[in-house]
mmCIF file of C-alpha atoms in Angstrom:
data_model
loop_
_atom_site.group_PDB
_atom_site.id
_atom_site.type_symbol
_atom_site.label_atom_id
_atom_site.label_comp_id
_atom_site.label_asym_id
_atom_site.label_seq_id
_atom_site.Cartn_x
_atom_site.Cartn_y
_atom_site.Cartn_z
ATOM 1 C CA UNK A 1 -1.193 -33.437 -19.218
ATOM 2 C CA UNK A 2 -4.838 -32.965 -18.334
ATOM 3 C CA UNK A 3 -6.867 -29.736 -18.881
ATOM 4 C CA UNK A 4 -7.090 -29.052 -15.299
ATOM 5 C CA UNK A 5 -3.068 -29.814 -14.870
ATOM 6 C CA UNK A 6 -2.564 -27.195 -17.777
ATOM 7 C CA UNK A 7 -5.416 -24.530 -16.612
ATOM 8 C CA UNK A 8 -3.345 -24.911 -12.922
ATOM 9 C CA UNK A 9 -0.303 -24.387 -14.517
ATOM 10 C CA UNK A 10 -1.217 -21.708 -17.163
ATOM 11 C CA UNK A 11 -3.013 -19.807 -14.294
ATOM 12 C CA UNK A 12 0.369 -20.203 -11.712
ATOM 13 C CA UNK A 13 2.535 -19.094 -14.642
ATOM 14 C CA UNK A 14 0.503 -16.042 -15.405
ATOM 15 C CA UNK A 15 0.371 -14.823 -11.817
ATOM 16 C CA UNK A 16 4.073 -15.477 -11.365
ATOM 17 C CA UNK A 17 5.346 -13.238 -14.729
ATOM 18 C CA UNK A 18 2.848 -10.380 -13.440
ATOM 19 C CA UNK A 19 4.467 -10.551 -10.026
ATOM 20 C CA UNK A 20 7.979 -10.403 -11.640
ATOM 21 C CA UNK A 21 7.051 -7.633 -13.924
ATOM 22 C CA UNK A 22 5.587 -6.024 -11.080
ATOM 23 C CA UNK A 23 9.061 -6.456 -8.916
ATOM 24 C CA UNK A 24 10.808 -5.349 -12.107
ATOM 25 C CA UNK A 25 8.883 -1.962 -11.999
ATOM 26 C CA UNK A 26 9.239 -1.640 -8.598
ATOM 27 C CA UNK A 27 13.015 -1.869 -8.604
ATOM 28 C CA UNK A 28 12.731 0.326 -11.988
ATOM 29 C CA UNK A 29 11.185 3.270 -9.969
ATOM 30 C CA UNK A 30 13.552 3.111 -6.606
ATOM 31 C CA UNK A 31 16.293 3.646 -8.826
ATOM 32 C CA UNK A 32 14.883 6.726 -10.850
ATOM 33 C CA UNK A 33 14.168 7.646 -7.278
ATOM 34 C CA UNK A 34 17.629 7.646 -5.855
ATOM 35 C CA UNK A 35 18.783 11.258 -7.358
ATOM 36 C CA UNK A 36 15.834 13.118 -5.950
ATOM 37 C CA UNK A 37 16.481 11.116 -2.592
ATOM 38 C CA UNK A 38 19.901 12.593 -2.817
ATOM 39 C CA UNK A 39 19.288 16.405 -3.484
ATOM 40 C CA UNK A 40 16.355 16.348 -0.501
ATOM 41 C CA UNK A 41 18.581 14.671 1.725
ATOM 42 C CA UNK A 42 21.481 17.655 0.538
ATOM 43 C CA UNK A 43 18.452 19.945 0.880
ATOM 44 C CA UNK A 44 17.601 19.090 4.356
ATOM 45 C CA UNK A 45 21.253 18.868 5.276
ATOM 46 C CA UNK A 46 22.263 22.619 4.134
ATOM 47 C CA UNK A 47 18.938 23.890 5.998
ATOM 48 C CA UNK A 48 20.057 22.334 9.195
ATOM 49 C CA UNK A 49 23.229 24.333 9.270
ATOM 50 C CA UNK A 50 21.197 27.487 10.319
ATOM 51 C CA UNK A 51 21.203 25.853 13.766
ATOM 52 C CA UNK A 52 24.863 27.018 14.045
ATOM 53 C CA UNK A 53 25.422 29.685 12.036
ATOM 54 C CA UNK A 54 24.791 33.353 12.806
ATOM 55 C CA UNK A 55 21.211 35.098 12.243
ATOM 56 C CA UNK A 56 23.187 36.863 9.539
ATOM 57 C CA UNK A 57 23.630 33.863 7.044
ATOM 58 C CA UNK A 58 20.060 32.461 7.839
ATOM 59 C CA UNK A 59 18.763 33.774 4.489
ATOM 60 C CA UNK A 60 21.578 32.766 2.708
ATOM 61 C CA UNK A 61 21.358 29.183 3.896
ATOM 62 C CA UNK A 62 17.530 28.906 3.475
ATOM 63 C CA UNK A 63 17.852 30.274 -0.088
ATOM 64 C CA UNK A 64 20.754 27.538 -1.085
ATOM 65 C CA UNK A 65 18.582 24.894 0.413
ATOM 66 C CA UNK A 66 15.680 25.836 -2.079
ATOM 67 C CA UNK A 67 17.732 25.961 -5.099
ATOM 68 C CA UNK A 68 18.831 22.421 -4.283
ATOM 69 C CA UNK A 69 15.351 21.747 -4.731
ATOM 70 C CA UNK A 70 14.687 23.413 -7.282
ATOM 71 C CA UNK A 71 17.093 20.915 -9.307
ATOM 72 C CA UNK A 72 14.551 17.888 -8.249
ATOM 73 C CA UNK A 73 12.382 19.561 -10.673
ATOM 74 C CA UNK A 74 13.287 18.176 -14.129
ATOM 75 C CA UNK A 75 13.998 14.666 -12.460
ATOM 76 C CA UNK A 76 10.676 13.743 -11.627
ATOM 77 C CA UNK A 77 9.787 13.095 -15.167
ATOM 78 C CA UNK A 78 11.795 10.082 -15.560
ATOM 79 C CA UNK A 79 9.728 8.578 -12.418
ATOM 80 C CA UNK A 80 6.522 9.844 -13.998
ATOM 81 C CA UNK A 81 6.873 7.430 -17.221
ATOM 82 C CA UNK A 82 7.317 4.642 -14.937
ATOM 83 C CA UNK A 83 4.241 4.834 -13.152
ATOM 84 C CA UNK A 84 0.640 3.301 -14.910
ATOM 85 C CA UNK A 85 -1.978 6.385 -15.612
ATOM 86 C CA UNK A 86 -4.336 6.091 -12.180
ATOM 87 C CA UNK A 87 -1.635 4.217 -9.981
ATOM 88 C CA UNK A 88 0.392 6.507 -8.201
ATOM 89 C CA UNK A 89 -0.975 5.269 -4.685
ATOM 90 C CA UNK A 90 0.671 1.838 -5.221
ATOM 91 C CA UNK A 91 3.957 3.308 -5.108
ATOM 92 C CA UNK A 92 3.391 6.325 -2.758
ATOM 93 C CA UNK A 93 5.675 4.427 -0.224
ATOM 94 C CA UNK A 94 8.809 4.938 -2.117
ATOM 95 C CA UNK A 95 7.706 8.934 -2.908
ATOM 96 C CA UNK A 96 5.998 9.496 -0.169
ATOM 97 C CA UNK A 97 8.894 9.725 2.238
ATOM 98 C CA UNK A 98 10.802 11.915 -0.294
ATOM 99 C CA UNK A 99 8.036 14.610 -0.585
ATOM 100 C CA UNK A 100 7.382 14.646 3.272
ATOM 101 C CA UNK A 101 11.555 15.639 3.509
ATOM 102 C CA UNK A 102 10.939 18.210 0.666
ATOM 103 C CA UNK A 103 8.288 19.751 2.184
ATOM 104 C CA UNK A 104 9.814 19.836 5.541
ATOM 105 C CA UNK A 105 12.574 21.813 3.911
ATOM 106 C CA UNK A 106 10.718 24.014 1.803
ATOM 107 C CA UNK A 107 8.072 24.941 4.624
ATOM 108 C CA UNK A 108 11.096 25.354 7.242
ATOM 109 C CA UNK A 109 13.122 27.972 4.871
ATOM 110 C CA UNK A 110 10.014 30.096 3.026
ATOM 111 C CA UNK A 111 8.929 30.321 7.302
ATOM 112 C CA UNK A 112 12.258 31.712 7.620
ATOM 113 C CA UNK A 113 12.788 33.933 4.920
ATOM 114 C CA UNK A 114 8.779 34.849 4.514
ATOM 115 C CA UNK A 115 7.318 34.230 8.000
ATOM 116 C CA UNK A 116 4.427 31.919 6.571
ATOM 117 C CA UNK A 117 3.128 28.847 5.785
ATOM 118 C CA UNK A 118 3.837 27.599 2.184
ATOM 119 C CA UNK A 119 0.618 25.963 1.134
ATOM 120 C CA UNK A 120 0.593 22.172 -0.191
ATOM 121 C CA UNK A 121 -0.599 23.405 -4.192
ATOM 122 C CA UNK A 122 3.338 26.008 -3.889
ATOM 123 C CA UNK A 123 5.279 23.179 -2.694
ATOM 124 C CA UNK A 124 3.705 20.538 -5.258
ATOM 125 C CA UNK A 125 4.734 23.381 -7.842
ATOM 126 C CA UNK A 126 8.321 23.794 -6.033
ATOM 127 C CA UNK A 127 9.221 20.700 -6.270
ATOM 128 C CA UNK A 128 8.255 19.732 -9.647
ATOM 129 C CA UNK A 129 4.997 18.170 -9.437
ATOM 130 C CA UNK A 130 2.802 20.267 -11.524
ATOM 131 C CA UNK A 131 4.198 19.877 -15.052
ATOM 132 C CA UNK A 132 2.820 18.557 -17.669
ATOM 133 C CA UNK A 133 5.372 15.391 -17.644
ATOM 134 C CA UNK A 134 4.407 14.647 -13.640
ATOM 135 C CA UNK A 135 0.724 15.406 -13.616
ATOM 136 C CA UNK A 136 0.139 11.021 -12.608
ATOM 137 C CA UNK A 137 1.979 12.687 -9.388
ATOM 138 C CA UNK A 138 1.076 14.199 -6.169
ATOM 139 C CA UNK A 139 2.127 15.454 -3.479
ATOM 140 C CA UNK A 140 -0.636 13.499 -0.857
ATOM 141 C CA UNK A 141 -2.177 15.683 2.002
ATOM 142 C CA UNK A 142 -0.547 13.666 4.883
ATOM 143 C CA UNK A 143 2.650 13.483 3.517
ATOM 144 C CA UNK A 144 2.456 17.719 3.156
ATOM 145 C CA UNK A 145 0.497 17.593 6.857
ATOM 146 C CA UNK A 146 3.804 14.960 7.996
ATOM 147 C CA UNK A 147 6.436 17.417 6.415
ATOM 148 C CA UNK A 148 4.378 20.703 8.266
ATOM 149 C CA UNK A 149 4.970 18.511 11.355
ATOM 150 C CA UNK A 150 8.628 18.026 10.734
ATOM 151 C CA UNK A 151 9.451 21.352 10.149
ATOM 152 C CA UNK A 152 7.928 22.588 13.095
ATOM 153 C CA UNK A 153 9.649 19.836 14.967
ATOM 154 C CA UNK A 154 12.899 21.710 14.190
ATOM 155 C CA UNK A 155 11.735 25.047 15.469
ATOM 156 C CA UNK A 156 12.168 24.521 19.592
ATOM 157 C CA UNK A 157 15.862 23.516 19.033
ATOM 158 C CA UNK A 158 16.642 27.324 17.100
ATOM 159 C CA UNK A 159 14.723 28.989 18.991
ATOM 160 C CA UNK A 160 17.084 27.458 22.075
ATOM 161 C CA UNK A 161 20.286 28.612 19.590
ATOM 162 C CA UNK A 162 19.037 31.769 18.654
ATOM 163 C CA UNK A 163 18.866 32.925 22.637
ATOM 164 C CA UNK A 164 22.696 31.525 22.657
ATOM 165 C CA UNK A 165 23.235 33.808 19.568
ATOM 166 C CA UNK A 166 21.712 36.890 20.859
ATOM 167 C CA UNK A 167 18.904 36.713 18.632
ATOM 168 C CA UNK A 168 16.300 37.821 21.015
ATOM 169 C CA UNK A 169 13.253 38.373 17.781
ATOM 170 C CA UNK A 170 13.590 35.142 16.553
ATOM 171 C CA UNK A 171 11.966 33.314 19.723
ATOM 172 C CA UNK A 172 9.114 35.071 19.218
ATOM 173 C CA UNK A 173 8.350 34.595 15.700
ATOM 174 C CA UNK A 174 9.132 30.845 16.098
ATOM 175 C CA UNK A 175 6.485 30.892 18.793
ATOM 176 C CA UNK A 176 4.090 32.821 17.181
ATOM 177 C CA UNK A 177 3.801 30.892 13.862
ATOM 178 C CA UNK A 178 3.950 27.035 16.401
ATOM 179 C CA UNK A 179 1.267 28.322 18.120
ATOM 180 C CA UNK A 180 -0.438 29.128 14.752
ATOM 181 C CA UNK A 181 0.321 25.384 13.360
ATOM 182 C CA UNK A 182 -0.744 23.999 16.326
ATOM 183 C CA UNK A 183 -4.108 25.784 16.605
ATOM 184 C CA UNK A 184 -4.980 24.544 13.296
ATOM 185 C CA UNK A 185 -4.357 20.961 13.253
ATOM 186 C CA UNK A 186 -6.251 21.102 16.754
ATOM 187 C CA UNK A 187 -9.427 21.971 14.763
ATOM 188 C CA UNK A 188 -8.689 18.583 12.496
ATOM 189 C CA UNK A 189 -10.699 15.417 12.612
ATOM 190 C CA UNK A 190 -6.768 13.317 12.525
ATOM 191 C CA UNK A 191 -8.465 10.067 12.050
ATOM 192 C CA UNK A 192 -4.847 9.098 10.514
ATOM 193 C CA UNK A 193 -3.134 7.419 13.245
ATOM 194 C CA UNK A 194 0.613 8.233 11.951
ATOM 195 C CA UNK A 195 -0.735 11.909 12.130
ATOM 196 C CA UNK A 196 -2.560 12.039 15.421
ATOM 197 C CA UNK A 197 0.777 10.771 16.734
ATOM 198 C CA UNK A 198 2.738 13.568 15.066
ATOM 199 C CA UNK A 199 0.244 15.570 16.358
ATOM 200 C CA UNK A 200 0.742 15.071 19.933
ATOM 201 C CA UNK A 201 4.448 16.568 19.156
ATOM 202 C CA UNK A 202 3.341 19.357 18.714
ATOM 203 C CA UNK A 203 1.848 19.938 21.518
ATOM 204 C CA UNK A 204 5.452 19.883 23.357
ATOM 205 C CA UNK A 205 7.072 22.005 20.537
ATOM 206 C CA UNK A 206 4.909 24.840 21.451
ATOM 207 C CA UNK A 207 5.332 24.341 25.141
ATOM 208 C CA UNK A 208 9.559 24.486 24.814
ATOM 209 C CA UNK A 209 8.774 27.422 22.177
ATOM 210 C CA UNK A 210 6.596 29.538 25.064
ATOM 211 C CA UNK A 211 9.160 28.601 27.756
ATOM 212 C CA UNK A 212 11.768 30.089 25.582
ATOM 213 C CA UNK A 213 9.960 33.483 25.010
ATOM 214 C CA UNK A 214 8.685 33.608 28.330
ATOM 215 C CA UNK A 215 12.040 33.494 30.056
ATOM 216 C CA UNK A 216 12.825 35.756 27.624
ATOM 217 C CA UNK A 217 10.560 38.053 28.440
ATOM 218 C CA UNK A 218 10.970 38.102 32.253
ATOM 219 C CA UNK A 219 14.246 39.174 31.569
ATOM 220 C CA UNK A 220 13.136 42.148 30.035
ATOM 221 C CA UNK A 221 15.141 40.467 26.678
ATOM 222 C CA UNK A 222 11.978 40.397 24.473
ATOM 223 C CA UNK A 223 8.285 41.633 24.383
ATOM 224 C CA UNK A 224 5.376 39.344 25.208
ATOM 225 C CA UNK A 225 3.857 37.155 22.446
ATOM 226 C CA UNK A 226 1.193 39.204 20.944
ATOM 227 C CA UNK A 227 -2.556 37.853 21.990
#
């Protein structure tokens, strides 16, 4: 065999065992993956249930949704020894998806129970992110920006139930906090296509949200948005 042949074939075999042990890691971290998938997709699915349940068990289901997230928390470690100090980014599209769903919930509930916005650095803590065993984790700024958006995607549709229920306040706190949302991200520079197209949803969740309360409000069935 020449030198060249063997260089070629050193070279080929090298490349080929780092792309195998890269494969290896990458199948190695969707698996430790899967039982956090599973609790935010439990998480997201006891939330939802407010849509047809009473104004009276709203808390109760917001507050059952959080402590299913609240178990992710000691899980994340396992995924944390996985990843190489310095190279979370490389497998941010496996988590990523997960912590937009998790903060969708968690923003969606605390707005419920607490009328306000949970902040990115409370739902990094929330969900586990800030210990010492996860700290080569994140939660990224447009996945916590994506999972804002997809909260307040849900708010039009109970705003619509809670009319049907008799819940004439509700309405109007939905609306009040959209509008809030939606003034903010309009003062963003979204150079981040995915978000400028989340964006623009917003824009028609605040619309159905002020049709809601207006009608309401003809009808004598609710006061007027405050200014």
């Amino acid at each position: 065999m020449s030198s060249r042949t063997e260089s070629v074939s050193n070279t080929l075999a090298s490349a080929i065992a780092n792309l195998e042990k890269d494969q290896e890691l990458r199948k190695q971290v969707k698996e430790s993956l899967e039982p956090i998938e599973d609790l935010a997709r439990s998480a997201w699915s006891t939330v939802n249930k407010i849509h047809s349940a009473p104004s009276t068990q709203h808390a109760a289901i917001c507050e059952k949704s959080l402590e299913i997230t609240r178990d992710i928390k000691p899980l994340w470690a396992s995924v944390a020894s996985l990843i190489p100090e310095g190279e979370f980014h490389r497998y941010s599209y496996a988590i990523g998806p997960i912590n937009r769903s998790l903060t969708q919930t968690i923003v969606f509930s605390r707005f419920m129970l607490f009328d306000e916005l949970t902040p990115a650095f409370t739902v990094s803590d929330l969900i586990g992110l800030e210990q010492d065993t996860t700290k080569n984790l994140i939660l990224s700024a447009e996945d916590y920006l994506q999972g804002v958006i997809g909260a307040v995607n849900e708010l039009p549709r109970l705003s619509i139930n809670a009319v049907t229920s008799q819940n004439f306040d509700l309405p109007v706190k939905i609306s009040a906090f959209v509008n809030d949302i939606f003034s903010s991200y309009s003062l963003l520079n979204l150079r981040n296509d995915a978000l400028r197209r989340r964006f623009d949803s917003l824009k028609y969740d605040l619309k159905r949200c002020e049709d809601v309360v207006y009608d309401l409000t003809l009808r004598g069935l609710a006061p007027a948005p405050k200014a």
